[in-house]
CSV table of C-alpha atoms and ligand atoms in Angstrom, one decimal:
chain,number,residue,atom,x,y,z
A,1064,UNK,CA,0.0,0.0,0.0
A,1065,UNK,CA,1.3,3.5,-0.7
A,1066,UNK,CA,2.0,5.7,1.7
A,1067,UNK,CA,1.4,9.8,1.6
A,1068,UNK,CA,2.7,12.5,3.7
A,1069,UNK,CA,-0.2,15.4,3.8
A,1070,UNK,CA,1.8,18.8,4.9
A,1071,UNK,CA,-0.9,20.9,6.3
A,1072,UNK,CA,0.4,25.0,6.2
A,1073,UNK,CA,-2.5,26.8,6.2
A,1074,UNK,CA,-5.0,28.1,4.2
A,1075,UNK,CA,-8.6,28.3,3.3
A,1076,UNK,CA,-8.7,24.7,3.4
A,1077,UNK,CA,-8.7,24.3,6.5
A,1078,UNK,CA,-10.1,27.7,7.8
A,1079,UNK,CA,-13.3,28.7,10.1
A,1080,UNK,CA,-15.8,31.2,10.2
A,1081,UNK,CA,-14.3,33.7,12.7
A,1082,UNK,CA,-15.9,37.2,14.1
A,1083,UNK,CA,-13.0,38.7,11.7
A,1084,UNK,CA,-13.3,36.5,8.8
A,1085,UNK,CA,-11.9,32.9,7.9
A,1086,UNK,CA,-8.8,31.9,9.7
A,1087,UNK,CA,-7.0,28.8,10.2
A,1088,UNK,CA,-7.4,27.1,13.7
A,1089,UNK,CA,-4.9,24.6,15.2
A,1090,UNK,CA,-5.9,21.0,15.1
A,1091,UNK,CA,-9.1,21.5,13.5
A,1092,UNK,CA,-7.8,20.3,10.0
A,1093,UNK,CA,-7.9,16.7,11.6
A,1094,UNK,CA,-11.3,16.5,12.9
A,1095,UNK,CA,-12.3,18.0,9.2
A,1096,UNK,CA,-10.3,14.9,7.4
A,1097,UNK,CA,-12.4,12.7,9.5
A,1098,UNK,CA,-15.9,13.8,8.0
A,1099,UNK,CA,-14.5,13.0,4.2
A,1100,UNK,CA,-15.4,9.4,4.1
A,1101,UNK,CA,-13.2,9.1,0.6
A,1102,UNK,CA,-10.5,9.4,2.7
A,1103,UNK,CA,-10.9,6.5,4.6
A,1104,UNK,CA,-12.1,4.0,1.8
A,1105,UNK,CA,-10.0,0.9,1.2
A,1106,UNK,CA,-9.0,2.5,-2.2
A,1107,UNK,CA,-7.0,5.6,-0.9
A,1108,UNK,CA,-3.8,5.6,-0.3
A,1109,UNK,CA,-2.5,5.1,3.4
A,1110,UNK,CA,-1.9,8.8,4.4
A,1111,UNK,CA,-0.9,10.6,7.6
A,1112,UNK,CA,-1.4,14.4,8.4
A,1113,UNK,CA,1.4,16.4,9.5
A,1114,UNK,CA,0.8,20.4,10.3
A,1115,UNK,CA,3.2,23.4,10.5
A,1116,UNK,CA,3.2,25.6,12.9
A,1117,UNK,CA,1.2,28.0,13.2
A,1118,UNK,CA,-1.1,27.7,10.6
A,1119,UNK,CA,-1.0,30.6,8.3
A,1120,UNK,CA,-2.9,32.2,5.6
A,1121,UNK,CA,-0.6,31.7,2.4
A,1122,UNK,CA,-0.2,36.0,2.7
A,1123,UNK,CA,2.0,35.6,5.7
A,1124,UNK,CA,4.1,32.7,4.1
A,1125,UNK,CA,7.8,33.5,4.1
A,1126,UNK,CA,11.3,32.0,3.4
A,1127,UNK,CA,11.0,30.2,7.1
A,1128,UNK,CA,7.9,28.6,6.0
A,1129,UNK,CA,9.6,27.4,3.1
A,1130,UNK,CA,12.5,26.5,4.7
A,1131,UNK,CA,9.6,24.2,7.8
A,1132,UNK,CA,8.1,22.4,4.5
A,1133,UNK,CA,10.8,21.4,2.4
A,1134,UNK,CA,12.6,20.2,5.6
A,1135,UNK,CA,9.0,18.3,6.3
A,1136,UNK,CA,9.6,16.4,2.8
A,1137,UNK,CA,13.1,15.8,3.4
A,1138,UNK,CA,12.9,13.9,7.2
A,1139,UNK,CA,10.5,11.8,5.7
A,1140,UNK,CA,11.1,11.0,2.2
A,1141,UNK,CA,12.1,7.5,2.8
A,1142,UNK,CA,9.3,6.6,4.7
A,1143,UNK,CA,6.4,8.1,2.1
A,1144,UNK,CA,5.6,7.5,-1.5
A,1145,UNK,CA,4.4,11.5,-2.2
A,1146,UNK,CA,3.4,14.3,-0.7
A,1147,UNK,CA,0.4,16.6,-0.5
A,1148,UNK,CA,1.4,20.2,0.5
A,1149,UNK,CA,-1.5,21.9,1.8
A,1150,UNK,CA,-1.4,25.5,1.3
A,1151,UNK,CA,-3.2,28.9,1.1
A,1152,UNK,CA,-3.9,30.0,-2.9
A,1153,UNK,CA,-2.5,33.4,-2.6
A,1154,UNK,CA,1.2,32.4,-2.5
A,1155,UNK,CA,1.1,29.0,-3.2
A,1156,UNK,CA,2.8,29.3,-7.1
A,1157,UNK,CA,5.7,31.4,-4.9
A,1158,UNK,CA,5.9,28.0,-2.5
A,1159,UNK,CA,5.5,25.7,-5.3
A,1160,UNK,CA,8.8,27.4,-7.3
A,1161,UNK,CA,10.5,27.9,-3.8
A,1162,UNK,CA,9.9,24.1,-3.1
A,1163,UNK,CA,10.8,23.1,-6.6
A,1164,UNK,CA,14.2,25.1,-6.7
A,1165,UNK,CA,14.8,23.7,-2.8
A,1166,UNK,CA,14.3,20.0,-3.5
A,1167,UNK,CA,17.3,19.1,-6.7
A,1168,UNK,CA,17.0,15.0,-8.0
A,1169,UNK,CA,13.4,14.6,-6.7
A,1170,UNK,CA,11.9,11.5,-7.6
A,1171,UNK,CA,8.4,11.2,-5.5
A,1172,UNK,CA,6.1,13.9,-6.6
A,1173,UNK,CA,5.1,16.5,-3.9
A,1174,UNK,CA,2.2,18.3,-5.1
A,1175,UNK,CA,0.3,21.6,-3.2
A,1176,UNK,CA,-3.2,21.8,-3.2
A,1177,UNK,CA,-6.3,24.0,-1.2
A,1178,UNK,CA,-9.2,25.2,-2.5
A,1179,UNK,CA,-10.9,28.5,-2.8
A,1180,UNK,CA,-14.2,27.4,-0.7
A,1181,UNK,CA,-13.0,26.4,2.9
A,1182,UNK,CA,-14.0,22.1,3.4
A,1183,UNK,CA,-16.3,23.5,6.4
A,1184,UNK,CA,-18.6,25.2,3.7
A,1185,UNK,CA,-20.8,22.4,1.9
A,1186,UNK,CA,-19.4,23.6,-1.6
A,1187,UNK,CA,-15.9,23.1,-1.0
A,1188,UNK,CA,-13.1,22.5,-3.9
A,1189,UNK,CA,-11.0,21.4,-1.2
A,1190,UNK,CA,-12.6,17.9,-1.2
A,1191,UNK,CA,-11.9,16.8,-4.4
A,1192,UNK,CA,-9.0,18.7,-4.8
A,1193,UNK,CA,-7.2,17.3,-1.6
A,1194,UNK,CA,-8.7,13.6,-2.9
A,1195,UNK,CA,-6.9,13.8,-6.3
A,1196,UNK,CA,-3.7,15.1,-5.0
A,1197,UNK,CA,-3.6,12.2,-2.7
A,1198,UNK,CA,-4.0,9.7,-5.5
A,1199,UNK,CA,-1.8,11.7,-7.9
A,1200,UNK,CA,1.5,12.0,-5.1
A,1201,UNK,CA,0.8,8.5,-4.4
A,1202,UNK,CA,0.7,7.0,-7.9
A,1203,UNK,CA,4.8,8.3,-8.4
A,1204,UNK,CA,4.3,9.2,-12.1
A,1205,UNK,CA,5.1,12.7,-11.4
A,1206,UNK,CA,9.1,13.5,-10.0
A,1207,UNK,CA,8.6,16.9,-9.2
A,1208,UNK,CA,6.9,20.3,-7.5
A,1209,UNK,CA,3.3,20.3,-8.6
A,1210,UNK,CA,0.1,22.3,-8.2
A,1211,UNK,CA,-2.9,20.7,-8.5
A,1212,UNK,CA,-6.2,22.6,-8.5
A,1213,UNK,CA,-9.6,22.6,-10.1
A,1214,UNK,CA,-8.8,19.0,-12.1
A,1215,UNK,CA,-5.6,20.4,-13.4
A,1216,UNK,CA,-2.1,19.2,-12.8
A,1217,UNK,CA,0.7,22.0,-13.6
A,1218,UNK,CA,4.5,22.0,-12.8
A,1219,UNK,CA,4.6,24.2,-9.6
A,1220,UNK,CA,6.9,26.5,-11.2
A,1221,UNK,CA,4.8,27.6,-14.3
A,1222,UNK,CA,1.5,28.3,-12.5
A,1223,UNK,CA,0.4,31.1,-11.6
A,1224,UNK,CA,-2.8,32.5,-9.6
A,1225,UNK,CA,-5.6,33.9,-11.9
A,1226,UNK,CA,-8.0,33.9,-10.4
A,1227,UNK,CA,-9.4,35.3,-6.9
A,1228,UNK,CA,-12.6,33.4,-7.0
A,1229,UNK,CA,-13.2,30.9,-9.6
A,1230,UNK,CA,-12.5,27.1,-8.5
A,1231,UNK,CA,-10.1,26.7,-11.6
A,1232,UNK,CA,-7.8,29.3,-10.1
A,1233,UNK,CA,-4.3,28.6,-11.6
A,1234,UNK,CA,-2.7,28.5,-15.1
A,1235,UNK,CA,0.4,27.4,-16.5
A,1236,UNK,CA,0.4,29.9,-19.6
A,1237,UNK,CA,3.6,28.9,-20.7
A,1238,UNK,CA,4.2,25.3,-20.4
A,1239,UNK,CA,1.6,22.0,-21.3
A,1240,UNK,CA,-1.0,21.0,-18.4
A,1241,UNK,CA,0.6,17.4,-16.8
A,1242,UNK,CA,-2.0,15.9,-16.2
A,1243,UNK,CA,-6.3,16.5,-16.4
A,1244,UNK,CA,-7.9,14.6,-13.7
A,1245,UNK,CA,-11.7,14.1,-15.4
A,1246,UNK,CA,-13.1,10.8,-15.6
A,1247,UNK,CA,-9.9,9.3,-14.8
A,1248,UNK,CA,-6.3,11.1,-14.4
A,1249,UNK,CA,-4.7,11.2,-18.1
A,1250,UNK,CA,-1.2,12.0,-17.5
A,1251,UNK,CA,0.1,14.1,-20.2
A,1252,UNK,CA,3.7,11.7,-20.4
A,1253,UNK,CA,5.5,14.1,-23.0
A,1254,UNK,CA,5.1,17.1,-20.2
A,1255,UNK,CA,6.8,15.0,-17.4
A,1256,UNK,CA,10.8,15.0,-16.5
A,1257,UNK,CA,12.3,11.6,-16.3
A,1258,UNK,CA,13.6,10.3,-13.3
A,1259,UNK,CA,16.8,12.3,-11.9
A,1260,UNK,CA,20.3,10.6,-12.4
A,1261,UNK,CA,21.3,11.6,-9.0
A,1262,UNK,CA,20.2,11.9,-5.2
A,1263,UNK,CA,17.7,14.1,-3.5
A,1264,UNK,CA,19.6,17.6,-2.5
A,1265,UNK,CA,17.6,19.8,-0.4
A,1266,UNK,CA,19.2,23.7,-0.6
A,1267,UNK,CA,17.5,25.4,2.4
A,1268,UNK,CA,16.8,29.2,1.3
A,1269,UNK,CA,18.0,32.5,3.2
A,1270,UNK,CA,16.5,35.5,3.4
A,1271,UNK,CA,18.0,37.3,0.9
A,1272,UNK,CA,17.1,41.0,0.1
A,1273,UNK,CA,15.3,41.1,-3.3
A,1274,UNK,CA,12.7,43.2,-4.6
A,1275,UNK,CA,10.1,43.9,-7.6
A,1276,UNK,CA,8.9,46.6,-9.9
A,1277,UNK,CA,6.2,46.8,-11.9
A,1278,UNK,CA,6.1,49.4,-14.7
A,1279,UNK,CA,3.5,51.2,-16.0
A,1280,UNK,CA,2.7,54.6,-18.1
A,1281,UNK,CA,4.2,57.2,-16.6
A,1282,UNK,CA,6.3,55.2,-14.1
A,1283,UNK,CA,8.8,58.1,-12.2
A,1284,UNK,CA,11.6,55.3,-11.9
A,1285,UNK,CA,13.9,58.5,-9.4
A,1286,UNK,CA,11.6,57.2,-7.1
A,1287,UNK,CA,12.9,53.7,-7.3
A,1288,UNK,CA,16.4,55.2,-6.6
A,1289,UNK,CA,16.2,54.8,-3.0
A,1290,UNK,CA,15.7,50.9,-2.8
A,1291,UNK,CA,18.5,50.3,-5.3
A,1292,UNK,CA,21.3,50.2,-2.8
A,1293,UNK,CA,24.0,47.8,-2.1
A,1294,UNK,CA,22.3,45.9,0.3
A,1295,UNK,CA,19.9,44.7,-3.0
A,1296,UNK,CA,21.0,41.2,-4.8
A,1297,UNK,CA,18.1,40.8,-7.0
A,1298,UNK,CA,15.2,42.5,-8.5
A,1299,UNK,CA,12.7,41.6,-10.8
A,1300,UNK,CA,11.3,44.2,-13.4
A,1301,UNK,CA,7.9,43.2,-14.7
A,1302,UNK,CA,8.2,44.8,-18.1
A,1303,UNK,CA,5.5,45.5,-21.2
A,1304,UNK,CA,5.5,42.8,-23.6
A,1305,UNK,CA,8.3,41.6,-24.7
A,1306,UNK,CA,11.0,43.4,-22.3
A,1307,UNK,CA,10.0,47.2,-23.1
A,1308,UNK,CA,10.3,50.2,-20.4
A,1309,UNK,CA,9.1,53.3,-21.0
A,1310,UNK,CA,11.7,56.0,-22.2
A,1311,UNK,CA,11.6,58.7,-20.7
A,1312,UNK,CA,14.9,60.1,-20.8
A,1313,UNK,CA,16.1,56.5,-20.2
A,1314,UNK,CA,15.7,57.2,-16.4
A,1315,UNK,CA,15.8,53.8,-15.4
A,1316,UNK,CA,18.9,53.1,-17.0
A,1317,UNK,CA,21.1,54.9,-15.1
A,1318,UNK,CA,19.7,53.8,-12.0
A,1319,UNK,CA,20.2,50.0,-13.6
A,1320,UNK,CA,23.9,50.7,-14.4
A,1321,UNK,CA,24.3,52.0,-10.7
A,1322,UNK,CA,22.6,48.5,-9.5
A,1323,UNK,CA,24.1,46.3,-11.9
A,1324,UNK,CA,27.4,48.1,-10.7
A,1325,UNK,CA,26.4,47.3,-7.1
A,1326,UNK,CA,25.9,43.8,-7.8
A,1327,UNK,CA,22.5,43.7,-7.9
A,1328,UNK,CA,20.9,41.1,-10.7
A,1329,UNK,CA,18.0,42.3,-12.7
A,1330,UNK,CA,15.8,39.9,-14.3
A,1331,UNK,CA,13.3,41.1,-17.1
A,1332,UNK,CA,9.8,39.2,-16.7
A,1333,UNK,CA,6.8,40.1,-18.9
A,1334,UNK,CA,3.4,41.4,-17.4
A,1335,UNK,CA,2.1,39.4,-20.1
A,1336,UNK,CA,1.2,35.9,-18.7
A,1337,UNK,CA,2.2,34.2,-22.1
A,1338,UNK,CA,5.4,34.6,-24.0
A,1339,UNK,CA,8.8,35.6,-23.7
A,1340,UNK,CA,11.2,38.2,-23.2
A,1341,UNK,CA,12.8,39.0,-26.1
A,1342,UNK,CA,15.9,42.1,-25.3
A,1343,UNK,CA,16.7,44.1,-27.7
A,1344,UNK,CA,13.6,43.5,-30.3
A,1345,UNK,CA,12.6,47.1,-29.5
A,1346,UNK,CA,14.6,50.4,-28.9
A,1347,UNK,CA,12.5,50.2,-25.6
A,1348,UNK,CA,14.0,46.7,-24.4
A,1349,UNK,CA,17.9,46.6,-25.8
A,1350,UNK,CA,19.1,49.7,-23.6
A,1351,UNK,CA,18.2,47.1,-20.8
A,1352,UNK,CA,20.5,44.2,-22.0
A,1353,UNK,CA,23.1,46.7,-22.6
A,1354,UNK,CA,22.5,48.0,-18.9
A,1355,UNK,CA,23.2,44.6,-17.3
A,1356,UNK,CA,19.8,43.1,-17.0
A,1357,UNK,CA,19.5,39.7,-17.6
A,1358,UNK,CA,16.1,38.1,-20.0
A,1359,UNK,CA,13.7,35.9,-17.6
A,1360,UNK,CA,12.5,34.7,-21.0
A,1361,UNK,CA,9.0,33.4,-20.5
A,1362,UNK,CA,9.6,32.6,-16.6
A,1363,UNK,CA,6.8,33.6,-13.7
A,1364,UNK,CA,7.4,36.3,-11.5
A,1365,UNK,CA,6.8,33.6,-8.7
A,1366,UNK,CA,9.4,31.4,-10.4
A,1367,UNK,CA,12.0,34.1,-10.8
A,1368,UNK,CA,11.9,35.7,-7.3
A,1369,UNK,CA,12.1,31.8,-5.9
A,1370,UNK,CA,15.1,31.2,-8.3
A,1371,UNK,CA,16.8,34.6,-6.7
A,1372,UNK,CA,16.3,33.3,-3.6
A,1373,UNK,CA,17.6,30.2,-4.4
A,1374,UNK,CA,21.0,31.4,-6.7
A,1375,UNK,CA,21.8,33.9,-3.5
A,1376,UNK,CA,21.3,31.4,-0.9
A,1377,UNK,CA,23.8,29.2,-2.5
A,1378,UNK,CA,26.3,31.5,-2.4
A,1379,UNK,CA,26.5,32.5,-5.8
A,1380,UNK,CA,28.2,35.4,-7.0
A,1381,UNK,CA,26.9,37.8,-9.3
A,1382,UNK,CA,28.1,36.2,-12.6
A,1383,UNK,CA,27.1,32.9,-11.7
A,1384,UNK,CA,23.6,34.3,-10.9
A,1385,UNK,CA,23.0,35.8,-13.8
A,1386,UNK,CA,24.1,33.2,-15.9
A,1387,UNK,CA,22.1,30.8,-14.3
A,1388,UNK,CA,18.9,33.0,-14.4
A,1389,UNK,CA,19.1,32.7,-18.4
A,1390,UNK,CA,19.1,28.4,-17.4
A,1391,UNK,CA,16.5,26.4,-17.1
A,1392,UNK,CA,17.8,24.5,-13.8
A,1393,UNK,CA,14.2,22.7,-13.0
A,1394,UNK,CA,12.1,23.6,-16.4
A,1395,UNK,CA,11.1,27.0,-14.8
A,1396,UNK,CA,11.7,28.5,-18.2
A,1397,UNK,CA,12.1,27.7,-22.0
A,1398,UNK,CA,15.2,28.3,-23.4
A,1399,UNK,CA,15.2,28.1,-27.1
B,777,LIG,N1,-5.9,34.0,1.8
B,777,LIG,C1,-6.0,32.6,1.6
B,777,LIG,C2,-4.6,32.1,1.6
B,777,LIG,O1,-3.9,32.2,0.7
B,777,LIG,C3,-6.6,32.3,0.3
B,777,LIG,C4,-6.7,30.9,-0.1
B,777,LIG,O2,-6.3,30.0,0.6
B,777,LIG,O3,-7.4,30.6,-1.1
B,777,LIG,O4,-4.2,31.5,2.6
């Protein structure tokens, strides 16, 4: 019989109706497992229920969190077959890319799930959508970080939240679904990696100082001055399109030189969900490249602030960061 490992964090899940609004309570989440009767059928998977603590909503989630989960997976990989994350929706694509860049050589598949309707409220997501998970992390076709939500199975690192209240509330916009879970789960085998040549190596994260900017019309980037210090190792610009910032003088790109200068690595992501990153198609995007900034091609802001994270908290320097943030290290991004 397989065995799963359910990591409970938090999360609408497993919240209850308080004076203030839903929050998560303590030991509740068990007593709430115990009214699924699915759960306990002789064709589920042997699980137990493990919970961090405290129980947060995803919004409070930070690099300690991360550091609490992926340290759950590691103590007991030997003894389970998969995992089942459980986790608020609002960060969980930021956990998913954390997790996915923290665990190297996996070979059981660890997949987060919640739901948008708490299981206490009789038309929960989180029933079906903790049910699947459970069968999909203990069926071992998948070898990596997944999300699965609203009867879709995505690589952890290419979803993203789009959703604030439908049920089928994350996309992958840039990379094939794995796997569909409708009548019966259809894997989608040309999506999946291959089983690692190595052994599991868990890279616990630090809390390294990194930031983000958006731009948008009329952006006054001398007001951005102030956060690029020294004491920044990575930002993330989200960009028009294909890499393009306003002009405006070029602003910005003196204040890049200065960061890139202070060793700071900027990434170029898109605001649009689907595509890539292209420096130096425009007049708009090549000043960038020649700045310093490195191309997040068609990589998620969640993935690309996890993979900062990640590059800093190995010790890399500079170079080595931003070469590796033009890599795909765990098919966070497609390189052509
Ligand atoms: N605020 C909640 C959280 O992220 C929302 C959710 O779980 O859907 O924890």
């Amino acid at each position: 019989m397989k065995k799963v490992l359910i990591i409970n964090t938090g999360g609408t899940i497993g919240m209850v109706r308080t004076p203030n609004g839903y929050a998560p309570k303590a030991g509740y989440f068990r007593e709430l497992l115990e009214t699924i009767p699915e759960l306990h059928s002789e064709e589920t998977p042997d699980w137990e229920l493990t919970e961090t603590s405290p129980l947060l909503d995803s919004s409070n989630i930070t690099v300690v969190e991360w550091n609490r989960i992926a340290s759950a997976i590691v103590e007991n990989y030997d003894r389970f077959d998969g995992f089942v994350v459980l986790h608020g929706t609002d960060t969980m694509a930021y956990t998913a890319s954390a997790l996915s860049f923290m665990l190297e050589n996996l070979s059981k598949p660890v997949v987060l799930t919640g739901s948008q309707i708490p299981l206490c409220e009789i038309r929960s997501d989180g029933r079906d959508n903790i049910i699947t998970s459970l069968l999909i992390a203990a069926e071992g076709k998948v070898r990596e970080v997944c999300l699965f939500f609203g009867g879709e199975l995505l690589r952890g690192n290419r979803a993203t939240k789009y959703s604030a209240d439908g049920l089928i509330a994350f996309v992958s916009p840039n990379y094939p679904t794995l796997a569909e879970a409708g009548i019966s789960i259809k894997y989608n085998e040309a999506a999946l990696f291959a089983p690692p040549s190595g052994d599991l190596i868990f890279h616990t994260f630090e809390d390294v100082p990194i930031g983000v900017i958006k731009v948008f019309p009329g952006i006054q980037f001398s007001l951005f001055e102030s956060i690029m210090t020294e004491k920044l190792r990575g930002i993330v610009i989200e960009t028009f399109g294909a890499g393009n910032i306003p002009g405006d003088g070029n602003a910005l790109l003196p204040i890049i030189k200065r960061a890139f200068a202070n060793g700071t690595v900027l990434t170029v992501c898109s605001q649009c969900p689907q595509g890539a990153v292209s420096l130096g198609v425009y007049e708009t995007s090549g000043a960038l490249k020649r700045a310093g900034a490195v191309s997040g091609l068609d990589i998620t802001t969640e993935a690309a602030v996890a993979k900062l994270y990640y590059l800093f908290s190995c010790g890399f320097d500079k170079d080595r960061v931003k070469k590796n943030m033009e890599v795909s290290l765990r098919g966070e991004m497609t390189v052509v």
